[in-house]
Amino acid sequence: MFVDRVSVSIRAGDGGDGALSFRHEKFRARGGPDGGDGGHGGNVVLRASRNQNTLAAFRYQKLLQAKNGESGGKRKRHGKTGADLIVDIPIGTVIADEKGEVIADLTQDGQTEIIAQGGKGGFGNAHFTSSTRQAPRIAERGEAGNKLEAVFELKMIADVGIIGLPNAGKSTLLSVISNAKPEIADYPFTTLRPNLGVVDVDKKHALLFADIPGLIEGASQGKGLGDEFLRHTERTSVLLHLIDAYNEDIAAAYRTIIKELADYKVDLSTRPEIVALTKVEGLDKKTLASKIKQLKKIAPKNTPVLAFSSNSGEGVKELLRTIDKQVQKNRAKAERVTKTTELPVIGIRPSDDDWQIQPTEGGFLVTGQKIERFARRTRFGEPQSEERLRDIIKKMGILRQLERQGIEPDQTITIGQPAIGQVEY
Ligand SMILES: Nc1nc2c(ncn2[C@@H]2O[C@H](COP(=O)(O)OP(=O)(O)OP(=O)(O)O)[C@@H](O)[C@H]2O)c(=O)[nH]1
Ligand SMILES: [Mg+2]
């Protein structure tokens, strides 16, 4: 199991401001209010996709930002809604907030989750006309979109484990079929830690390959680099066993690895395997055919035995096709066995409507998601806007509580910490 972990900044779009404007009419000094509403900000949406296998993309794209809504205009013109940002992530990605609390856990292909909500657009003053208020000077500010610092974590299980003796050409294969750039050299134990690579089999799907450090005889007793790395292949669908075609005794090479697989703490020698000879670009057909025949004899029945060259590219496509077929077959089998999927863990967030009050020097401090949201939409200093906020404070039942706690006529109500704004009681 590999753990891929990235931290990502997430910014939903801000809502556009509502417009404050009055109609201009030819024969009237001042027409009615016609300020349009601001557009809503876009959401940041995560979507689980089977086409994504790693979080590698987020090492380069650390900021996920949806579009802001546009401001409203004259003549009741609505501001344009900000587009959502839809981000594909691998199935099985767990998303946590800065405190480490899990906020989403995407377990199924196509499942989506709004991870950051766009801010609502502010109402323009046209919205606030009423029989008693014919020239409203209230226009709301757009709400800020949600912002958060998130950690994406993916526990990855490779589909294919590339194994073999040192120098077999494992890393070279990974480098030609995937986006990985492993170190390659003509001495043993070049690879000291597994390399991962995503291989696009076709436009629709990709496979995750793990290039495992070379094994030698006695690896299970700690020889060479030991066999600890085989743990990464415990749950792979297929083992791709590579053998250097120029090895003097390919049968012995094959058996050495199989023995080490058998001696690993769980017997891996019975796992589905594909055997492939490497570096075959210079071999004549006859020699190659006899080598393949030799391996077919000793490998378990129905084990595909192929040959390819990373240098010339011959046989690579067919190898990938064979691997893909095997992976799909084994996956289908595995799915039938483990139908008991775990329940997704979704963090419980406090209700938006909650609010708290506490006394301050000149009055009271009110905090809470919803009330703070309204405060952010308010243009402080505009009497009518403040009046409206006071109305909301009353409607939410906050005022009653303030009165119970003994708010005095000359005191102020501060909203948010740090303060977003203040209104008089
Ligand atoms: N001629 C030829 N040489 C190859 C081919 N593939 C790999 N090689 C060479 O074989 C040597 C070993 O390749 P690596 O990919 O590093 O082998 P490895 O199996 O990853 O080796 P370790 O990491 O040490 O276990 C390098 O010198 C490669 O250039 C091939 O298709 N043809
Ligand atoms: Mg290597």
Coordinates of C-alpha atoms and ligand atoms in Angstrom, one line a residue:
M1 CA 0.0 0.0 0.0
F2 CA 1.4 3.4 -1.0
V3 CA 0.2 6.5 0.7
D4 CA -0.1 9.6 -1.5
R5 CA -0.7 12.8 0.4
V6 CA -1.0 16.3 -0.8
S7 CA -2.2 19.5 0.7
V8 CA -4.3 21.7 -1.5
S9 CA -5.8 25.2 -1.1
I10 CA -9.4 25.3 -2.0
R11 CA -11.3 28.5 -2.9
A12 CA -14.9 28.6 -4.0
G13 CA -15.9 31.7 -6.0
D14 CA -17.1 34.8 -4.2
G15 CA -20.6 36.0 -4.9
G16 CA -20.9 39.2 -7.0
D17 CA -22.1 42.4 -5.3
G18 CA -25.7 43.5 -5.8
A19 CA -25.9 46.8 -7.6
L20 CA -27.2 50.0 -6.1
S21 CA -28.7 52.0 -8.9
F22 CA -31.8 54.0 -10.0
R23 CA -33.5 54.1 -13.3
H24 CA -32.8 57.2 -15.4
E25 CA -36.0 58.3 -17.1
K26 CA -36.4 61.2 -19.4
F27 CA -39.0 63.2 -17.6
R28 CA -38.4 62.2 -14.0
A29 CA -35.6 63.4 -11.9
R30 CA -35.1 60.0 -10.3
G31 CA -36.6 56.7 -11.3
G32 CA -37.1 53.6 -9.2
P33 CA -34.4 51.3 -8.0
D34 CA -33.0 49.0 -10.7
G35 CA -29.8 47.5 -9.2
G36 CA -29.6 43.9 -10.3
D37 CA -28.4 41.0 -8.1
G38 CA -24.9 39.7 -8.1
G39 CA -24.2 36.2 -9.5
H40 CA -23.4 33.3 -7.2
G41 CA -19.8 32.2 -6.9
G42 CA -18.9 28.8 -8.3
N43 CA -18.5 25.8 -6.1
V44 CA -15.4 23.6 -5.9
V45 CA -16.7 20.1 -6.6
L46 CA -14.7 16.9 -6.2
R47 CA -15.6 13.9 -8.4
A48 CA -14.3 10.4 -7.9
S49 CA -13.1 9.0 -11.1
R50 CA -11.7 5.6 -12.0
N51 CA -9.5 7.3 -14.5
Q52 CA -7.4 8.9 -11.8
N53 CA -4.9 6.7 -10.0
T54 CA -2.7 9.0 -8.1
L55 CA -2.7 12.5 -6.6
A56 CA 0.4 13.4 -8.6
A57 CA -1.5 16.2 -10.5
F58 CA -2.0 18.1 -7.3
R59 CA 1.7 18.4 -6.7
Y60 CA 1.6 21.0 -9.5
Q61 CA -1.8 22.3 -9.1
K62 CA -2.0 23.3 -5.4
L63 CA -4.8 25.8 -5.7
L64 CA -8.3 24.8 -6.8
Q65 CA -10.3 27.9 -7.4
A66 CA -13.8 28.3 -8.8
K67 CA -14.9 31.4 -10.6
N68 CA -16.4 34.4 -8.8
G69 CA -19.9 35.6 -9.6
E70 CA -20.1 38.9 -11.4
S71 CA -21.7 42.0 -9.9
G72 CA -25.2 43.0 -10.7
G73 CA -25.8 45.9 -13.0
K74 CA -28.2 48.6 -13.9
R75 CA -31.6 47.8 -15.3
K76 CA -31.9 44.8 -13.0
R77 CA -29.1 43.0 -14.8
H78 CA -28.1 39.9 -13.0
G79 CA -24.4 39.3 -12.6
K80 CA -23.1 36.1 -14.3
T81 CA -22.9 33.0 -12.1
G82 CA -19.3 31.9 -11.5
A83 CA -18.6 28.5 -13.0
D84 CA -18.1 25.5 -10.7
L85 CA -14.7 24.0 -10.7
I86 CA -15.0 20.2 -11.1
V87 CA -11.9 18.3 -10.1
D88 CA -11.4 14.6 -10.8
I89 CA -9.7 12.7 -8.0
P90 CA -9.0 9.0 -7.6
I91 CA -11.6 6.8 -6.1
G92 CA -10.7 6.2 -2.4
T93 CA -9.4 9.7 -1.8
V94 CA -10.1 10.9 1.7
I95 CA -10.3 14.6 2.2
A96 CA -9.6 16.2 5.5
D97 CA -9.6 19.8 6.7
E98 CA -6.7 21.7 8.3
K99 CA -7.6 20.1 11.7
G100 CA -7.4 16.7 10.2
E101 CA -11.1 16.1 10.4
V102 CA -12.4 14.0 7.5
I103 CA -14.8 16.0 5.5
A104 CA -15.4 13.7 2.5
D105 CA -14.5 10.2 1.5
L106 CA -15.1 9.4 -2.1
T107 CA -15.5 5.7 -2.6
Q108 CA -17.5 5.3 -5.8
D109 CA -16.8 6.1 -9.4
G110 CA -18.7 9.3 -10.3
Q111 CA -19.5 10.3 -6.8
T112 CA -19.3 14.0 -6.3
E113 CA -19.0 16.2 -3.3
I114 CA -19.1 20.0 -3.0
I115 CA -16.1 20.7 -1.0
A116 CA -16.4 24.4 -0.9
Q117 CA -19.6 26.3 -1.5
G118 CA -19.6 29.4 -3.7
G119 CA -20.7 32.6 -2.0
K120 CA -24.2 33.8 -2.7
G121 CA -24.6 36.8 -4.9
G122 CA -25.7 40.0 -3.1
F123 CA -29.2 41.4 -3.8
G124 CA -29.3 44.6 -5.8
N125 CA -31.4 47.4 -4.5
A126 CA -34.3 46.6 -6.9
H127 CA -34.8 43.6 -4.6
F128 CA -35.7 45.7 -1.6
T129 CA -38.5 47.8 -3.0
S130 CA -41.6 47.7 -0.9
S131 CA -44.7 49.9 -0.4
T132 CA -43.0 51.7 2.4
R133 CA -39.5 51.7 1.0
Q134 CA -39.6 53.1 -2.5
A135 CA -36.1 54.2 -2.9
P136 CA -34.1 51.6 -1.1
R137 CA -30.4 52.3 -0.7
I138 CA -29.7 48.7 0.3
A139 CA -27.6 46.6 -1.9
E140 CA -25.9 43.6 -0.6
R141 CA -22.3 42.6 -1.0
G142 CA -21.7 39.3 -2.5
E143 CA -20.8 36.6 0.0
A144 CA -17.3 35.2 0.2
G145 CA -16.9 31.7 -1.1
N146 CA -15.8 29.0 1.3
K147 CA -12.1 28.7 1.6
L148 CA -10.2 25.9 3.1
E149 CA -6.8 24.2 3.3
A150 CA -7.4 20.5 2.7
V151 CA -5.4 17.4 2.7
F152 CA -6.1 14.7 0.2
E153 CA -4.9 11.3 1.1
L154 CA -5.1 8.2 -1.1
K155 CA -4.1 4.8 0.0
M156 CA -3.1 3.2 -3.3
I157 CA -2.9 -0.3 -4.3
A158 CA -0.9 -0.9 -7.4
D159 CA -2.6 -3.0 -10.1
V160 CA 0.6 -4.4 -11.3
G161 CA 3.9 -5.2 -9.4
I162 CA 7.0 -5.5 -11.6
I163 CA 9.4 -7.9 -10.1
G164 CA 12.5 -9.7 -11.2
L165 CA 16.2 -10.0 -10.6
P166 CA 18.3 -6.9 -10.5
N167 CA 19.0 -5.4 -13.9
A168 CA 16.1 -7.2 -15.5
G169 CA 14.9 -4.0 -17.0
K170 CA 12.0 -3.3 -14.6
S171 CA 12.6 0.5 -14.2
T172 CA 13.3 0.9 -17.9
L173 CA 9.9 -0.6 -18.8
L174 CA 8.2 1.6 -16.3
S175 CA 9.9 4.6 -17.8
V176 CA 8.7 3.8 -21.3
I177 CA 5.1 3.0 -20.5
S178 CA 4.3 5.5 -17.7
N179 CA 4.8 9.0 -16.6
A180 CA 7.4 7.9 -14.1
K181 CA 11.1 8.8 -14.4
P182 CA 12.9 6.1 -12.4
E183 CA 16.6 5.9 -12.2
I184 CA 18.0 3.4 -14.7
A185 CA 21.5 2.0 -14.8
D186 CA 23.4 -1.2 -15.8
Y187 CA 24.3 -2.2 -12.3
P188 CA 22.2 -4.2 -9.8
F189 CA 20.1 -2.5 -7.1
T190 CA 19.6 0.8 -9.0
T191 CA 16.1 0.9 -7.6
L192 CA 16.2 1.2 -3.8
R193 CA 12.5 2.0 -3.3
P194 CA 9.5 1.2 -5.3
N195 CA 8.6 3.5 -8.1
L196 CA 5.0 4.1 -9.1
G197 CA 3.8 4.9 -12.6
V198 CA 0.4 5.5 -14.1
V199 CA 0.0 3.7 -17.4
D200 CA -2.7 4.8 -19.8
V201 CA -3.9 1.6 -21.3
D202 CA -6.4 3.5 -23.5
K203 CA -8.3 6.8 -23.3
K204 CA -10.7 5.4 -20.8
H205 CA -8.6 3.8 -18.2
A206 CA -5.2 3.6 -16.6
L207 CA -3.3 1.2 -14.5
L208 CA -1.0 1.8 -11.6
F209 CA 2.4 0.0 -11.9
A210 CA 4.8 -0.5 -9.0
D211 CA 8.4 -1.1 -10.0
I212 CA 9.8 -3.2 -7.1
P213 CA 13.5 -3.2 -6.2
G214 CA 15.4 -6.3 -7.6
L215 CA 15.2 -9.6 -5.7
I216 CA 18.0 -12.0 -5.4
E217 CA 18.4 -15.5 -4.0
G218 CA 18.0 -15.3 -0.2
A219 CA 16.1 -12.0 -0.3
S220 CA 13.6 -13.5 2.1
Q221 CA 16.5 -14.0 4.5
G222 CA 17.6 -10.4 4.0
K223 CA 20.1 -10.8 1.2
G224 CA 20.4 -7.8 -1.2
L225 CA 17.7 -5.4 -0.3
G226 CA 15.6 -8.0 1.4
D227 CA 12.0 -8.8 0.5
E228 CA 10.2 -6.2 2.6
F229 CA 9.2 -4.3 -0.6
L230 CA 7.1 -7.3 -1.7
R231 CA 4.5 -6.0 0.7
H232 CA 3.5 -3.6 -2.0
T233 CA 2.6 -6.5 -4.2
E234 CA 0.4 -8.3 -1.7
R235 CA -2.7 -6.8 -3.1
T236 CA -1.8 -6.1 -6.7
S237 CA -3.9 -7.9 -9.3
V238 CA -1.0 -9.2 -11.3
L239 CA 2.7 -9.7 -10.9
L240 CA 4.7 -8.9 -13.9
H241 CA 7.8 -11.1 -13.7
L242 CA 10.6 -9.8 -15.9
I243 CA 13.6 -11.9 -17.0
D244 CA 16.6 -10.6 -18.9
A245 CA 16.6 -12.5 -22.2
Y246 CA 20.4 -12.5 -22.1
N247 CA 20.5 -14.3 -18.7
E248 CA 22.5 -17.4 -19.2
D249 CA 19.9 -19.6 -17.5
I250 CA 16.5 -18.1 -17.8
A251 CA 14.8 -21.1 -16.1
A252 CA 17.0 -20.7 -13.1
A253 CA 16.3 -17.0 -13.0
Y254 CA 12.6 -17.7 -13.1
R255 CA 12.9 -20.2 -10.3
T256 CA 15.0 -18.0 -8.1
I257 CA 12.2 -15.4 -8.0
I258 CA 9.4 -17.9 -7.6
K259 CA 11.3 -19.3 -4.6
E260 CA 11.6 -15.9 -3.0
L261 CA 7.9 -15.2 -3.6
A262 CA 7.1 -18.5 -1.9
D263 CA 9.3 -17.7 1.1
Y264 CA 7.8 -14.2 1.6
K265 CA 5.7 -14.0 4.7
V266 CA 2.6 -14.7 2.7
D267 CA 3.1 -17.1 -0.2
L268 CA 3.0 -14.9 -3.3
S269 CA 4.2 -17.6 -5.7
T270 CA 0.6 -18.7 -6.5
R271 CA -0.5 -15.2 -7.5
P272 CA -1.5 -14.5 -11.0
E273 CA 1.6 -13.8 -13.0
I274 CA 2.7 -12.7 -16.4
V275 CA 6.2 -13.6 -17.4
A276 CA 8.1 -11.5 -19.9
L277 CA 11.5 -11.7 -21.4
T278 CA 13.2 -8.3 -21.7
K279 CA 15.8 -6.6 -24.0
V280 CA 14.8 -8.8 -27.0
E281 CA 15.4 -6.3 -29.8
G282 CA 18.6 -8.1 -30.9
L283 CA 17.4 -11.7 -30.7
D284 CA 16.5 -13.7 -33.7
K285 CA 13.0 -15.2 -33.8
K286 CA 14.1 -18.8 -33.4
T287 CA 16.2 -18.2 -30.3
L288 CA 13.4 -16.2 -28.8
A289 CA 10.7 -18.8 -29.6
S290 CA 12.8 -21.5 -27.9
K291 CA 13.3 -19.3 -24.8
I292 CA 9.6 -18.6 -24.5
K293 CA 8.9 -22.3 -24.9
Q294 CA 11.3 -23.1 -22.1
L295 CA 9.6 -20.7 -19.7
K296 CA 6.1 -21.9 -20.7
K297 CA 7.2 -25.4 -19.6
I298 CA 8.1 -24.4 -16.1
A299 CA 5.5 -21.6 -15.4
P300 CA 2.1 -22.6 -14.1
K301 CA -0.6 -23.5 -16.7
N302 CA -2.2 -20.5 -18.4
T303 CA 0.6 -18.1 -17.4
P304 CA 1.2 -15.8 -20.3
V305 CA 4.8 -15.7 -21.4
L306 CA 5.7 -12.8 -23.6
A307 CA 8.8 -10.9 -24.8
F308 CA 9.4 -7.3 -25.4
S309 CA 12.1 -4.6 -25.7
S310 CA 11.9 -1.3 -24.0
N311 CA 14.5 0.1 -26.3
S312 CA 12.8 -0.7 -29.6
G313 CA 9.3 -0.8 -28.3
E314 CA 8.5 -4.2 -29.9
G315 CA 6.1 -6.3 -27.9
V316 CA 5.3 -3.5 -25.4
K317 CA 1.7 -2.9 -26.7
E318 CA 0.9 -6.6 -26.6
L319 CA 2.3 -6.8 -23.1
L320 CA 0.1 -4.0 -21.9
R321 CA -3.0 -5.5 -23.5
T322 CA -2.3 -8.9 -21.8
I323 CA -1.7 -7.2 -18.5
D324 CA -4.9 -5.2 -18.8
K325 CA -6.9 -8.2 -19.6
Q326 CA -5.5 -10.0 -16.5
V327 CA -6.1 -7.1 -14.3
Q328 CA -9.7 -6.7 -15.3
K329 CA -10.3 -10.4 -14.8
N330 CA -8.7 -10.5 -11.4
R331 CA -10.4 -7.3 -10.3
A332 CA -13.8 -8.7 -11.2
K333 CA -13.0 -11.8 -9.1
A334 CA -11.8 -9.6 -6.2
E335 CA -15.0 -7.5 -6.3
R336 CA -17.1 -10.5 -6.0
V337 CA -15.3 -11.5 -2.9
T338 CA -15.3 -8.2 -1.1
K339 CA -18.8 -6.8 -1.7
T340 CA -18.9 -5.5 1.8
T341 CA -17.8 -2.0 1.1
E342 CA -17.1 0.2 4.1
L343 CA -19.4 3.0 4.8
P344 CA -18.1 6.4 3.9
V345 CA -17.1 8.6 6.8
I346 CA -18.4 12.1 6.4
G347 CA -17.4 14.5 9.1
I348 CA -20.2 16.2 11.0
R349 CA -20.1 19.9 10.8
P350 CA -21.8 22.2 13.2
S351 CA -25.1 23.5 11.8
D352 CA -24.9 26.8 9.9
D353 CA -27.7 28.3 11.9
D354 CA -25.9 28.1 15.3
W355 CA -24.7 31.3 16.9
Q356 CA -23.0 32.2 20.1
I357 CA -23.0 35.5 22.0
Q358 CA -20.5 36.8 24.5
P359 CA -20.3 40.2 26.3
T360 CA -17.6 42.6 25.2
E361 CA -16.6 46.0 26.5
G362 CA -19.2 48.1 24.7
G363 CA -21.8 45.5 24.1
F364 CA -21.9 42.0 22.7
L365 CA -20.1 39.8 20.2
V366 CA -22.1 37.5 18.0
T367 CA -20.5 34.7 16.1
G368 CA -22.0 31.9 13.9
Q369 CA -21.8 30.9 10.3
K370 CA -25.1 32.2 9.1
I371 CA -25.1 35.5 10.9
E372 CA -21.6 36.1 9.9
R373 CA -22.5 35.4 6.3
F374 CA -25.2 38.0 6.4
A375 CA -22.8 40.5 8.0
R376 CA -20.4 40.0 5.2
R377 CA -23.1 40.8 2.7
T378 CA -23.9 44.1 4.5
R379 CA -22.5 47.4 3.5
F380 CA -21.8 48.9 6.9
G381 CA -22.3 52.6 7.1
E382 CA -25.4 52.5 4.9
P383 CA -28.3 53.0 7.3
Q384 CA -30.8 50.9 5.4
S385 CA -28.3 48.1 5.0
E386 CA -27.6 48.1 8.7
E387 CA -31.3 48.2 9.4
R388 CA -31.8 45.1 7.4
L389 CA -29.0 43.3 9.3
R390 CA -30.7 44.3 12.6
D391 CA -33.9 42.7 11.2
I392 CA -32.1 39.5 10.6
I393 CA -30.5 39.5 14.0
K394 CA -34.0 39.8 15.4
K395 CA -35.5 37.1 13.2
M396 CA -32.8 34.7 14.1
G397 CA -33.7 35.1 17.8
I398 CA -30.4 36.6 18.6
L399 CA -31.9 39.9 19.7
R400 CA -34.1 38.2 22.3
Q401 CA -31.1 36.5 23.8
L402 CA -29.1 39.8 23.9
E403 CA -32.0 41.4 25.7
R404 CA -32.1 38.6 28.2
Q405 CA -28.4 39.1 28.8
G406 CA -29.1 42.8 29.5
I407 CA -28.0 44.7 26.4
E408 CA -28.3 48.5 27.0
P409 CA -29.6 51.0 24.5
D410 CA -26.2 52.6 23.8
Q411 CA -24.4 49.4 23.3
T412 CA -23.2 47.8 20.0
I413 CA -23.5 44.4 18.5
T414 CA -20.3 43.2 16.9
I415 CA -20.5 40.4 14.4
G416 CA -17.7 37.9 13.8
Q417 CA -14.3 37.5 15.3
P418 CA -12.3 39.2 13.9
A419 CA -15.1 41.7 13.6
I420 CA -16.9 41.9 10.3
G421 CA -18.9 44.9 11.4
Q422 CA -20.9 46.6 14.1
V423 CA -24.5 47.7 14.5
E424 CA -26.1 49.7 17.2
Y425 CA -28.6 47.9 19.4
Ligands
LIG1 N1 19.3 -3.5 -24.9 C1 18.4 -3.2 -24.0 N2 18.7 -2.8 -22.8 C2 17.8 -2.6 -21.8 C3 16.4 -2.7 -22.1 N3 15.7 -2.4 -21.0 C4 16.6 -2.1 -20.1 N4 17.9 -2.2 -20.6 C5 19.1 -1.9 -19.8 O1 19.3 -2.8 -18.7 C6 19.9 -2.2 -17.6 C7 19.1 -2.3 -16.3 O2 17.9 -1.6 -16.5 P1 17.0 -1.2 -15.3 O3 15.7 -0.8 -15.8 O4 17.7 -0.2 -14.4 O5 16.8 -2.6 -14.5 P2 16.1 -2.9 -13.1 O6 15.4 -4.2 -13.3 O7 15.2 -1.8 -12.8 O8 17.3 -3.0 -12.1 P3 17.3 -2.8 -10.5 O9 16.6 -1.5 -10.2 O10 18.7 -2.7 -10.2 O11 16.6 -4.0 -10.0 C8 20.1 -0.7 -18.0 O12 21.4 -0.5 -18.5 C9 19.1 -0.5 -19.2 O13 19.5 0.4 -20.1 C10 16.1 -3.1 -23.5 O14 14.9 -3.2 -23.8 N5 17.1 -3.4 -24.3
MG2 MG 15.3 -0.5 -11.2

